[in-house]
Amino acid sequence: MKKEQIEKIVHDDGIGMSLIVKTVARMMIAVILLFGFYIIIYGHLTPGGGFAGGVILAIAYTLMMLALSRKIALEKFSDFWASFWDNIGMLSFIVIGFIGLSVGYFLYNFLWHGEPFHLISAGIIPLANISIGIKVGACLYAIFIGLSIYGRVIVKEEEE
Amino acid sequence: MQNVMLPLSVGLPLLVSVVILLIGKFWKSIGKLFAPICGLVVLVFAISLIDASDGIYWMGGWPPPFGIVLVLDSLSKLILLTVNVVAFFALLYSVSYMKHYTAQPKFYALFLLMLAGMNGVVLTGDLFNLFVFLEVASIASYALVGFGVEHEELEAGFKYLILGSIASGMILVGIAIIYNLTGTVNMADAARFIVNMGTNRALLFATGLFLFGFSLKAGLVPFHAWLPDAHPSAPAPVSAMLSGVLIKALGVYAMIRVIYSVVGAPQMMLEMILWLGVASALIGGLMSLGQNDLKRMLAFSSISQVGYIAMGIGIGTPLGIAAALFHLFNHATFKGLLFLSAGSIEQSTGTRDLRQMGGLMKKLPVTSLSTLVGSLSISGIPPLNGFWSKLLIIIALIQAKAIVPAVFAIVVSFITLAYYAKLQRFTLFGPLPDMYRKMKESPFLMLVSLIALSVICIVVGLFYPYFMDSLFNPAARAIMDQTGYISMIIGG
Amino acid sequence: MIVYILNVIIMALGLYCLIAKRHIIKKIIGMVLIEYSMNLFLILIGYRINGLAPILLPEMNRVQFSQYGVDPLPQALVLTSIVIGLGTLALMAAYAMKLYEKYRTFDMSEIRRLRG
């Protein structure tokens, strides 16, 4: 398939679903993102943590791609940036480990511990949660982009 | 004493893999530059760890029953050396082999992830950490098998993926049962509980599940169905890694570590490993006689040789285990050498079918010589290294009064000689077909890897008493000594 | 006790789907059922009847928490295992799509070029 044909499939006509779905989705995406950040940041106090919060972040962008159109979602957060933030998340987790290595052990808890049950406590654990949350969110969104775009390309090829 | 090279052997390939992925969006050749350098650094770590004394490393500063501990004893030193030697030469080879494939940064990132996972499996002292690193290395290898996306590679990769996931699931259930019995997932702590426990049927069931899972990863015989499809379809350096080290680090090493150091080697399980080894050696050898595809013949030969290693482990005497470890090291080097040569032959002639090749000795001198050295080693011709290890396994079998496996081992050794003679006659000697008149030798970096691995085969074969005393006998003693393992980590 | 038996029934159903169905997506669903049943087994081991959830609040008594609480270590292990299952599922889905593109069929009994 030629490049411009693939471009036309990837960026579809930008219509999306009906008006009611679009209005509700536009309100819900902000709330879902906020909820995801809450679960990531309070990961050392309440259940959840990096992975669960990251999945919720990815759900917000997936909702954007389903309800609004694929073109609008890719304009806001394209596949290049998704894999970029994926790598940044993983790199920051490993760099935290290596900084711990220079102080004591690998993945040593080198920041101040604070008092229990407060938000800023427990050393590197909130930082690790944030980096895992960014990584998992970007990674699941990138998987969704890959599967959905590639599926459209195969179906269009078959119709020809 | 806390040795800092242990987490670096695991963490450095992970870091370089992520950096390659990140910078690879802007500069496509970053993988070719950084990945062999990282492989060289980890190889230098592995070689310098041979002289170091046995040590542990507390990850995150937490002491053993609470935290993950990385353990270095003689067995880990040996397998670490094996893994990193073959990985470095495969990386060097792949710099010029992968020119025909697209998406090169992703290849090097996946390769380094597989290397980090294997180093983690070898070094860890915690059962669940073993499972996590096993999965990291396995998923990277599932993606690498289907890397060049053609018909057969995808089918082989999918089959390997499903069977490998079932095996990992069985290992997880085994870990769950051991956690239920002992209350801890640390290997030394669980061993201390199991020593005081006596026979327990739940423990035998858990050991059976471990045997299922690790035999599937190692390619022993009822569980070998993925191996003849997956190993030929991968690109040549990945085939060398899969067949040379992955089935040994994930399958055989993990089996030895769990069954000898944690569960304490019940006699029923050792006999089962012995008979699985006999079946693998026989069936692998017989199936590989009738193959016409070069790499598929080498894949069945891998099944046969892992059967030899399993026979050596199943005996349970120190000589048997030392012979099995010697054969493990030898097989990593010469099977890696044979797969890399097969890749070189495939790149020069464009085919893998044995019936269409012939007379390559005149046109590709270095590749033919390395194929010759590899084939002679694996058939067991003295004074190359394969002869000594097979001889020691057969002597250990006869000393342990297991006569039927010894007879099968000798018979399979003749069968091995037969099909490698067939391979040499079809590829190296004989008339040269006309379409290959303009063939050229492979590029320089590929030849460096082939020559280096051949030199290792010859040197280990000639000076084998030195290597036996310094590497393999201490490893065998470390395996049989369960209380020494416990006291090194927990402290008695 | 009956929960363990139901767990084994889930694994048996997953195994049946993996073996007996020919469509590739149904095989993937069977594989996912098998993996989830193994995660469920790992959680069930840490369960204590009438136990509390392992979340430590500031006003709780620590001794009472360790006597009545459910074991939190298997829950941490299962979290890792679920992530691994997710990675494997993504790889399986990608393989299924690529296989459809090359072979133009989802029927696994026709994807048999490698044999012998």
Short mmCIF file of C-alpha atoms in Angstrom, two decimals, chain B:
data_model
loop_
_atom_site.label_atom_id
_atom_site.label_comp_id
_atom_site.label_asym_id
_atom_site.label_seq_id
_atom_site.Cartn_x
_atom_site.Cartn_y
_atom_site.Cartn_z
CA MET B 1 30.86 -9.37 51.28
CA GLN B 2 28.75 -7.31 48.93
CA ASN B 3 29.95 -7.53 45.38
CA VAL B 4 28.74 -4.60 43.32
CA MET B 5 29.31 -6.27 39.96
CA LEU B 6 26.29 -8.51 40.55
CA PRO B 7 23.50 -5.95 40.13
CA LEU B 8 25.50 -4.24 37.41
CA SER B 9 25.48 -7.42 35.31
CA VAL B 10 21.69 -7.26 35.39
CA GLY B 11 21.10 -3.51 35.44
CA LEU B 12 23.58 -2.41 32.79
CA PRO B 13 22.04 -4.29 29.82
CA LEU B 14 18.61 -2.98 30.91
CA LEU B 15 19.88 0.60 30.97
CA VAL B 16 21.63 0.34 27.61
CA SER B 17 18.58 -1.32 26.06
CA VAL B 18 16.34 1.60 27.07
CA VAL B 19 18.91 4.15 25.88
CA ILE B 20 19.13 2.39 22.51
CA LEU B 21 15.34 2.51 22.17
CA LEU B 22 15.20 6.18 23.10
CA ILE B 23 18.00 7.44 20.88
CA GLY B 24 17.13 4.98 18.11
CA LYS B 25 14.26 7.17 17.00
CA PHE B 26 16.66 9.86 15.89
CA TRP B 27 19.83 7.98 14.99
CA LYS B 28 19.31 4.54 13.54
CA SER B 29 22.80 3.13 13.94
CA ILE B 30 22.99 3.56 17.70
CA GLY B 31 22.34 -0.12 18.32
CA LYS B 32 25.33 -1.25 16.32
CA LEU B 33 27.60 0.95 18.38
CA PHE B 34 26.36 0.54 21.95
CA ALA B 35 25.20 -3.05 22.12
CA PRO B 36 28.56 -4.79 21.50
CA ILE B 37 30.22 -2.36 23.94
CA CYS B 38 27.67 -3.31 26.62
CA GLY B 39 28.21 -6.99 25.82
CA LEU B 40 31.95 -6.54 26.21
CA VAL B 41 31.58 -4.77 29.57
CA VAL B 42 29.33 -7.52 30.96
CA LEU B 43 31.76 -10.16 29.63
CA VAL B 44 34.62 -8.43 31.45
CA PHE B 45 32.50 -8.49 34.63
CA ALA B 46 31.81 -12.20 34.17
CA ILE B 47 35.47 -13.06 33.62
CA SER B 48 36.65 -11.03 36.59
CA LEU B 49 34.00 -12.66 38.78
CA ILE B 50 35.60 -16.09 38.28
CA ASP B 51 38.40 -15.26 40.68
CA ALA B 52 36.17 -13.51 43.18
CA SER B 53 35.14 -15.40 46.27
CA ASP B 54 31.56 -16.48 46.76
CA GLY B 55 29.46 -13.49 47.59
CA ILE B 56 25.97 -12.16 47.92
CA TYR B 57 24.37 -8.79 47.32
CA TRP B 58 21.41 -7.39 49.21
CA MET B 59 19.16 -5.55 46.75
CA GLY B 60 17.99 -2.28 48.25
CA GLY B 61 19.88 -2.94 51.43
CA TRP B 62 17.31 -5.37 52.81
CA PRO B 63 18.61 -8.55 54.51
CA PRO B 64 17.63 -11.93 53.08
CA PRO B 65 14.26 -13.14 54.24
CA PHE B 66 12.81 -9.68 53.64
CA GLY B 67 14.61 -8.67 50.50
CA ILE B 68 15.83 -10.10 47.24
CA VAL B 69 19.39 -11.37 47.42
CA LEU B 70 21.76 -11.96 44.48
CA VAL B 71 23.97 -14.99 45.03
CA LEU B 72 27.31 -15.83 43.45
CA ASP B 73 28.56 -19.37 43.97
CA SER B 74 30.64 -21.58 41.69
CA LEU B 75 27.69 -22.74 39.60
CA SER B 76 26.55 -19.16 38.97
CA LYS B 77 30.08 -18.16 37.96
CA LEU B 78 30.22 -20.92 35.36
CA ILE B 79 26.82 -20.26 33.79
CA LEU B 80 27.38 -16.49 33.87
CA LEU B 81 30.63 -16.97 31.97
CA THR B 82 28.95 -19.25 29.41
CA VAL B 83 26.04 -16.88 28.81
CA ASN B 84 28.15 -13.77 28.39
CA VAL B 85 30.79 -15.34 26.13
CA VAL B 86 28.21 -16.58 23.62
CA ALA B 87 26.18 -13.35 23.92
CA PHE B 88 29.17 -11.14 23.18
CA PHE B 89 30.15 -13.08 20.08
CA ALA B 90 26.58 -13.25 18.87
CA LEU B 91 26.27 -9.47 19.27
CA LEU B 92 29.50 -8.94 17.36
CA TYR B 93 28.22 -11.24 14.61
CA SER B 94 24.86 -9.51 14.39
CA VAL B 95 26.40 -6.10 13.67
CA SER B 96 26.99 -7.16 10.09
CA TYR B 97 24.35 -9.90 9.78
CA MET B 98 21.36 -7.70 10.54
CA LYS B 99 21.91 -5.36 7.63
CA HIS B 100 19.04 -6.95 5.71
CA TYR B 101 16.47 -6.54 8.46
CA THR B 102 14.56 -3.36 9.27
CA ALA B 103 13.97 -1.94 12.75
CA GLN B 104 17.49 -2.52 13.98
CA PRO B 105 17.34 -0.54 17.28
CA LYS B 106 14.46 -2.74 18.40
CA PHE B 107 16.51 -5.87 17.68
CA TYR B 108 19.40 -4.74 19.84
CA ALA B 109 17.05 -3.57 22.60
CA LEU B 110 15.28 -6.96 22.68
CA PHE B 111 18.62 -8.80 22.57
CA LEU B 112 19.97 -6.84 25.53
CA LEU B 113 16.70 -7.41 27.43
CA MET B 114 17.11 -11.15 26.85
CA LEU B 115 20.70 -10.94 28.10
CA ALA B 116 19.65 -9.01 31.21
CA GLY B 117 16.93 -11.56 31.91
CA MET B 118 19.33 -14.48 31.60
CA ASN B 119 21.90 -12.83 33.86
CA GLY B 120 19.11 -12.25 36.36
CA VAL B 121 18.02 -15.88 36.29
CA VAL B 122 21.57 -17.05 36.91
CA LEU B 123 22.35 -14.65 39.74
CA THR B 124 19.16 -14.52 41.77
CA GLY B 125 18.55 -16.19 45.11
CA ASP B 126 14.82 -15.73 45.34
CA LEU B 127 12.21 -18.02 43.75
CA PHE B 128 9.77 -15.37 42.56
CA ASN B 129 12.58 -13.22 41.23
CA LEU B 130 13.68 -16.28 39.24
CA PHE B 131 10.17 -16.43 37.74
CA VAL B 132 10.18 -12.72 36.87
CA PHE B 133 13.56 -12.80 35.12
CA LEU B 134 12.62 -16.05 33.40
CA GLU B 135 9.57 -14.31 31.97
CA VAL B 136 11.59 -11.25 30.91
CA ALA B 137 14.04 -13.41 28.97
CA SER B 138 11.29 -15.61 27.55
CA ILE B 139 9.10 -12.76 26.29
CA ALA B 140 12.12 -11.09 24.68
CA SER B 141 12.92 -14.38 22.95
CA TYR B 142 9.31 -14.86 21.77
CA ALA B 143 9.51 -11.48 20.07
CA LEU B 144 12.95 -12.18 18.62
CA VAL B 145 11.96 -15.49 17.04
CA GLY B 146 9.40 -13.81 14.83
CA PHE B 147 11.64 -10.87 14.07
CA GLY B 148 11.89 -11.16 10.32
CA VAL B 149 8.19 -11.34 9.70
CA GLU B 150 7.80 -14.11 7.15
CA HIS B 151 5.25 -16.92 7.13
CA GLU B 152 7.20 -19.61 8.87
CA GLU B 153 8.81 -17.38 11.42
CA LEU B 154 5.45 -16.13 12.65
CA GLU B 155 4.01 -19.61 12.91
CA ALA B 156 7.06 -20.87 14.80
CA GLY B 157 7.03 -17.86 17.11
CA PHE B 158 3.34 -18.29 17.92
CA LYS B 159 3.79 -21.97 18.75
CA TYR B 160 6.77 -21.17 20.97
CA LEU B 161 4.80 -18.40 22.68
CA ILE B 162 1.85 -20.55 23.66
CA LEU B 163 3.93 -23.48 24.92
CA GLY B 164 6.35 -21.24 26.79
CA SER B 165 3.52 -19.42 28.56
CA ILE B 166 2.02 -22.68 29.77
CA ALA B 167 5.41 -23.72 31.15
CA SER B 168 5.81 -20.42 32.99
CA GLY B 169 2.34 -20.84 34.45
CA MET B 170 3.26 -24.26 35.81
CA ILE B 171 6.39 -22.82 37.39
CA LEU B 172 4.27 -20.15 39.07
CA VAL B 173 1.96 -22.76 40.58
CA GLY B 174 5.00 -24.66 41.86
CA ILE B 175 6.31 -21.49 43.51
CA ALA B 176 2.87 -20.94 45.06
CA ILE B 177 2.88 -24.42 46.60
CA ILE B 178 6.37 -23.96 48.03
CA TYR B 179 5.29 -20.61 49.49
CA ASN B 180 2.32 -22.31 51.09
CA LEU B 181 4.51 -25.00 52.66
CA THR B 182 7.37 -22.87 53.89
CA GLY B 183 6.05 -19.34 54.26
CA THR B 184 8.86 -17.68 52.32
CA VAL B 185 9.97 -17.30 48.72
CA ASN B 186 13.67 -16.93 49.46
CA MET B 187 15.54 -19.99 48.20
CA ALA B 188 17.82 -20.51 51.18
CA ASP B 189 15.04 -19.92 53.70
CA ALA B 190 12.73 -22.37 51.93
CA ALA B 191 15.57 -24.90 51.80
CA ARG B 192 16.05 -24.60 55.54
CA PHE B 193 12.35 -25.35 56.13
CA ILE B 194 12.29 -28.21 53.65
CA VAL B 195 15.31 -29.91 55.21
CA ASN B 196 13.44 -30.16 58.50
CA MET B 197 10.19 -31.22 56.90
CA GLY B 198 10.77 -34.72 55.60
CA THR B 199 8.75 -36.23 52.78
CA ASN B 200 5.62 -34.40 51.89
CA ARG B 201 3.32 -35.17 49.00
CA ALA B 202 2.59 -31.54 48.25
CA LEU B 203 6.33 -30.98 47.89
CA LEU B 204 6.62 -33.85 45.41
CA PHE B 205 3.75 -32.38 43.41
CA ALA B 206 5.46 -28.98 43.37
CA THR B 207 8.71 -30.62 42.22
CA GLY B 208 6.80 -32.40 39.47
CA LEU B 209 5.38 -29.08 38.29
CA PHE B 210 8.86 -27.55 38.31
CA LEU B 211 10.12 -30.49 36.28
CA PHE B 212 7.33 -29.94 33.73
CA GLY B 213 8.00 -26.23 33.40
CA PHE B 214 11.78 -26.33 33.27
CA SER B 215 11.89 -29.34 30.93
CA LEU B 216 9.71 -27.45 28.49
CA LYS B 217 12.07 -24.50 28.62
CA ALA B 218 15.04 -26.84 28.19
CA GLY B 219 13.60 -28.86 25.34
CA LEU B 220 13.57 -32.36 26.84
CA VAL B 221 11.56 -34.91 25.06
CA PRO B 222 7.90 -34.96 25.60
CA PHE B 223 8.06 -31.15 25.71
CA HIS B 224 10.26 -30.45 22.72
CA ALA B 225 7.61 -29.63 20.11
CA TRP B 226 8.42 -25.94 19.87
CA LEU B 227 12.16 -26.32 19.44
CA PRO B 228 12.56 -27.61 15.87
CA ASP B 229 10.30 -24.84 14.58
CA ALA B 230 11.55 -21.92 16.65
CA HIS B 231 15.31 -22.35 16.40
CA PRO B 232 15.63 -22.45 12.61
CA SER B 233 13.23 -19.59 12.02
CA ALA B 234 14.99 -17.01 14.14
CA PRO B 235 17.78 -14.85 12.69
CA ALA B 236 21.15 -16.57 13.03
CA PRO B 237 22.59 -14.75 16.08
CA VAL B 238 19.28 -15.23 17.90
CA SER B 239 19.34 -18.93 17.01
CA ALA B 240 22.82 -19.18 18.45
CA MET B 241 21.65 -17.53 21.66
CA LEU B 242 18.45 -19.60 21.90
CA SER B 243 20.06 -22.92 21.22
CA GLY B 244 23.31 -22.19 22.94
CA VAL B 245 22.40 -20.47 26.17
CA LEU B 246 18.69 -19.82 26.58
CA ILE B 247 17.65 -23.45 26.89
CA LYS B 248 20.48 -23.96 29.33
CA ALA B 249 20.25 -20.86 31.51
CA LEU B 250 16.47 -20.93 31.77
CA GLY B 251 15.89 -24.66 31.59
CA VAL B 252 18.83 -26.68 32.88
CA TYR B 253 20.32 -24.18 35.34
CA ALA B 254 16.96 -23.34 36.94
CA MET B 255 16.16 -27.06 37.20
CA ILE B 256 19.49 -27.73 38.93
CA ARG B 257 19.08 -24.79 41.28
CA VAL B 258 15.52 -25.61 42.33
CA ILE B 259 15.84 -29.39 42.55
CA TYR B 260 19.27 -29.57 44.18
CA SER B 261 19.50 -26.44 46.32
CA VAL B 262 15.89 -25.87 47.33
CA VAL B 263 14.07 -29.18 47.34
CA GLY B 264 17.05 -31.37 48.12
CA ALA B 265 17.07 -33.78 45.16
CA PRO B 266 14.56 -36.57 45.90
CA GLN B 267 15.65 -39.79 44.23
CA MET B 268 12.43 -40.24 42.25
CA MET B 269 12.87 -36.90 40.49
CA LEU B 270 16.49 -37.62 39.63
CA GLU B 271 15.54 -40.91 38.02
CA MET B 272 12.83 -39.17 36.04
CA ILE B 273 15.35 -36.59 34.78
CA LEU B 274 17.69 -39.45 33.79
CA TRP B 275 15.05 -41.21 31.71
CA LEU B 276 13.83 -37.97 30.14
CA GLY B 277 17.45 -37.39 29.15
CA VAL B 278 17.72 -40.83 27.57
CA ALA B 279 14.52 -40.30 25.59
CA SER B 280 15.65 -36.86 24.43
CA ALA B 281 19.05 -38.06 23.32
CA LEU B 282 17.58 -40.95 21.36
CA ILE B 283 14.66 -39.16 19.74
CA GLY B 284 16.65 -36.01 18.97
CA GLY B 285 19.37 -38.05 17.32
CA LEU B 286 17.01 -40.21 15.26
CA MET B 287 14.87 -37.29 14.07
CA SER B 288 17.87 -35.35 12.99
CA LEU B 289 19.11 -38.06 10.63
CA GLY B 290 16.29 -37.44 8.20
CA GLN B 291 16.42 -33.67 7.99
CA ASN B 292 17.28 -31.75 4.87
CA ASP B 293 17.18 -28.27 6.32
CA LEU B 294 20.52 -27.28 7.80
CA LYS B 295 19.28 -25.34 10.81
CA ARG B 296 16.48 -27.80 11.60
CA MET B 297 19.06 -30.58 11.81
CA LEU B 298 21.08 -28.45 14.23
CA ALA B 299 17.92 -27.80 16.30
CA PHE B 300 17.18 -31.52 16.69
CA SER B 301 20.83 -32.03 17.56
CA SER B 302 20.36 -29.51 20.38
CA ILE B 303 17.55 -31.66 21.79
CA SER B 304 19.86 -34.65 21.70
CA GLN B 305 22.74 -32.92 23.48
CA VAL B 306 20.49 -31.46 26.18
CA GLY B 307 19.44 -35.06 26.71
CA TYR B 308 23.08 -35.85 27.49
CA ILE B 309 23.22 -33.00 30.00
CA ALA B 310 20.02 -34.23 31.65
CA MET B 311 21.47 -37.74 31.87
CA GLY B 312 24.49 -36.34 33.67
CA ILE B 313 22.33 -34.40 36.14
CA GLY B 314 20.03 -37.30 36.80
CA ILE B 315 22.82 -39.49 38.11
CA GLY B 316 23.45 -37.46 41.23
CA THR B 317 27.13 -38.24 41.79
CA PRO B 318 29.75 -35.45 41.74
CA LEU B 319 31.46 -36.84 38.63
CA GLY B 320 28.16 -37.02 36.77
CA ILE B 321 27.21 -33.45 37.60
CA ALA B 322 30.68 -32.13 36.74
CA ALA B 323 30.55 -33.98 33.41
CA ALA B 324 27.09 -32.55 32.72
CA LEU B 325 28.28 -29.02 33.42
CA PHE B 326 31.32 -29.55 31.20
CA HIS B 327 29.01 -30.72 28.41
CA LEU B 328 26.80 -27.69 29.02
CA PHE B 329 29.71 -25.31 28.51
CA ASN B 330 30.96 -27.20 25.48
CA HIS B 331 27.56 -27.36 23.86
CA ALA B 332 27.06 -23.63 24.32
CA THR B 333 30.28 -22.91 22.46
CA PHE B 334 30.05 -25.40 19.65
CA LYS B 335 26.32 -25.07 19.04
CA GLY B 336 26.70 -21.29 19.01
CA LEU B 337 29.56 -21.74 16.55
CA LEU B 338 27.50 -24.08 14.33
CA PHE B 339 24.47 -21.80 14.24
CA LEU B 340 26.60 -18.75 13.43
CA SER B 341 28.32 -20.68 10.62
CA ALA B 342 24.93 -21.82 9.34
CA GLY B 343 23.86 -18.18 9.25
CA SER B 344 26.99 -17.29 7.34
CA ILE B 345 26.37 -20.11 4.86
CA GLU B 346 22.75 -19.03 4.46
CA GLN B 347 23.77 -15.46 3.79
CA SER B 348 26.33 -16.44 1.18
CA THR B 349 24.37 -19.10 -0.68
CA GLY B 350 20.83 -17.86 -0.07
CA THR B 351 19.42 -21.25 0.90
CA ARG B 352 19.26 -23.58 3.89
CA ASP B 353 18.53 -26.75 1.99
CA LEU B 354 21.34 -29.28 2.22
CA ARG B 355 20.59 -30.90 -1.09
CA GLN B 356 21.31 -27.72 -2.99
CA MET B 357 24.68 -27.00 -1.44
CA GLY B 358 28.05 -28.51 -1.94
CA GLY B 359 31.74 -27.86 -2.12
CA LEU B 360 31.75 -24.71 -0.04
CA MET B 361 35.27 -25.45 1.16
CA LYS B 362 36.77 -23.88 -1.93
CA LYS B 363 34.84 -20.64 -1.86
CA LEU B 364 34.25 -19.89 1.84
CA PRO B 365 37.39 -21.06 3.61
CA VAL B 366 36.92 -19.55 7.08
CA THR B 367 33.25 -20.50 7.37
CA SER B 368 34.00 -24.05 6.26
CA LEU B 369 36.83 -24.44 8.73
CA SER B 370 34.70 -23.27 11.62
CA THR B 371 31.86 -25.59 10.56
CA LEU B 372 34.39 -28.41 10.44
CA VAL B 373 35.71 -27.63 13.94
CA GLY B 374 32.18 -27.41 15.32
CA SER B 375 31.04 -30.66 13.74
CA LEU B 376 34.12 -32.56 14.88
CA SER B 377 33.71 -31.21 18.41
CA ILE B 378 30.08 -32.18 18.73
CA SER B 379 30.64 -35.64 17.25
CA GLY B 380 33.19 -36.36 19.92
CA ILE B 381 36.48 -36.55 18.05
CA PRO B 382 39.54 -36.23 20.30
CA PRO B 383 41.26 -33.93 21.26
CA LEU B 384 38.44 -31.38 20.84
CA ASN B 385 36.26 -30.61 23.82
CA GLY B 386 33.16 -32.64 22.97
CA PHE B 387 35.06 -35.91 23.28
CA TRP B 388 36.10 -35.35 26.90
CA SER B 389 32.67 -34.32 28.12
CA LYS B 390 30.85 -37.20 26.46
CA LEU B 391 33.47 -39.66 27.74
CA LEU B 392 33.06 -38.36 31.28
CA ILE B 393 29.26 -38.65 31.09
CA ILE B 394 29.49 -42.25 29.90
CA ILE B 395 32.05 -43.12 32.60
CA ALA B 396 29.83 -41.54 35.25
CA LEU B 397 26.82 -43.51 34.00
CA ILE B 398 28.73 -46.78 34.15
CA GLN B 399 30.10 -45.99 37.60
CA ALA B 400 26.59 -45.36 38.90
CA LYS B 401 25.49 -48.77 37.57
CA ALA B 402 23.01 -47.30 35.11
CA ILE B 403 23.92 -49.62 32.27
CA VAL B 404 20.93 -49.09 29.97
CA PRO B 405 21.39 -45.30 29.78
CA ALA B 406 25.11 -45.81 29.16
CA VAL B 407 24.38 -48.10 26.22
CA PHE B 408 21.93 -45.56 24.81
CA ALA B 409 24.49 -42.78 25.27
CA ILE B 410 27.08 -44.70 23.26
CA VAL B 411 24.56 -45.53 20.51
CA VAL B 412 23.43 -41.90 20.23
CA SER B 413 27.05 -40.82 20.04
CA PHE B 414 27.45 -42.92 16.90
CA ILE B 415 24.22 -41.51 15.48
CA THR B 416 25.55 -37.98 16.15
CA LEU B 417 28.72 -38.79 14.23
CA ALA B 418 26.59 -40.10 11.37
CA TYR B 419 24.47 -37.02 10.83
CA TYR B 420 27.31 -34.59 11.27
CA ALA B 421 29.23 -36.55 8.66
CA LYS B 422 26.17 -36.14 6.43
CA LEU B 423 26.21 -32.39 7.11
CA GLN B 424 29.88 -32.07 6.26
CA ARG B 425 29.57 -34.13 3.10
CA PHE B 426 26.67 -32.09 1.83
CA THR B 427 27.93 -28.62 2.65
CA LEU B 428 31.69 -28.67 2.62
CA PHE B 429 32.84 -31.38 0.28
CA GLY B 430 31.42 -32.54 -3.01
CA PRO B 431 30.95 -30.67 -6.26
CA LEU B 432 30.16 -26.97 -6.30
CA PRO B 433 26.88 -26.12 -8.08
CA ASP B 434 27.18 -23.58 -10.86
CA MET B 435 25.10 -20.85 -9.31
CA TYR B 436 27.57 -20.41 -6.49
CA ARG B 437 30.60 -19.61 -8.60
CA LYS B 438 30.51 -15.96 -7.65
CA MET B 439 30.20 -16.42 -3.89
CA LYS B 440 32.29 -14.29 -1.61
CA GLU B 441 33.36 -14.80 1.95
CA SER B 442 31.29 -13.23 4.73
CA PRO B 443 32.13 -9.81 6.20
CA PHE B 444 34.92 -9.39 8.70
CA LEU B 445 32.97 -9.09 11.97
CA MET B 446 31.12 -12.32 11.33
CA LEU B 447 34.42 -14.11 10.73
CA VAL B 448 35.87 -12.75 13.97
CA SER B 449 33.11 -14.36 15.99
CA LEU B 450 33.47 -17.68 14.17
CA ILE B 451 37.24 -17.78 14.63
CA ALA B 452 37.00 -16.81 18.31
CA LEU B 453 34.46 -19.52 19.12
CA SER B 454 36.51 -22.14 17.25
CA VAL B 455 39.60 -21.14 19.22
CA ILE B 456 37.65 -21.54 22.46
CA CYS B 457 36.54 -25.04 21.39
CA ILE B 458 40.10 -26.10 20.60
CA VAL B 459 41.70 -24.55 23.69
CA VAL B 460 39.16 -26.00 26.12
CA GLY B 461 39.62 -29.37 24.49
CA LEU B 462 43.39 -29.33 24.68
CA PHE B 463 43.72 -28.00 28.22
CA TYR B 464 40.66 -29.61 29.74
CA PRO B 465 42.17 -30.74 33.10
CA TYR B 466 42.85 -27.12 34.00
CA PHE B 467 39.28 -26.12 33.22
CA MET B 468 37.85 -29.12 35.06
CA ASP B 469 39.66 -28.22 38.25
CA SER B 470 39.02 -24.52 38.16
CA LEU B 471 35.46 -24.34 36.85
CA PHE B 472 33.49 -27.55 36.72
CA ASN B 473 34.49 -29.53 39.80
CA PRO B 474 33.91 -26.60 42.21
CA ALA B 475 30.52 -26.04 40.59
CA ALA B 476 29.57 -29.68 41.07
CA ARG B 477 30.66 -29.56 44.69
CA ALA B 478 28.65 -26.37 45.21
CA ILE B 479 25.52 -28.02 43.81
CA MET B 480 25.71 -31.07 46.06
CA ASP B 481 26.28 -28.94 49.15
CA GLN B 482 22.85 -27.67 50.17
CA THR B 483 23.78 -26.71 53.73
CA GLY B 484 26.71 -24.66 52.47
CA TYR B 485 24.33 -22.73 50.23
CA ILE B 486 21.95 -22.05 53.12
CA SER B 487 24.69 -20.91 55.48
CA MET B 488 26.23 -18.60 52.88
CA ILE B 489 23.02 -16.64 52.49
CA ILE B 490 21.29 -16.74 55.84
CA GLY B 491 24.28 -17.41 58.01
CA GLY B 492 23.47 -20.65 59.76
#
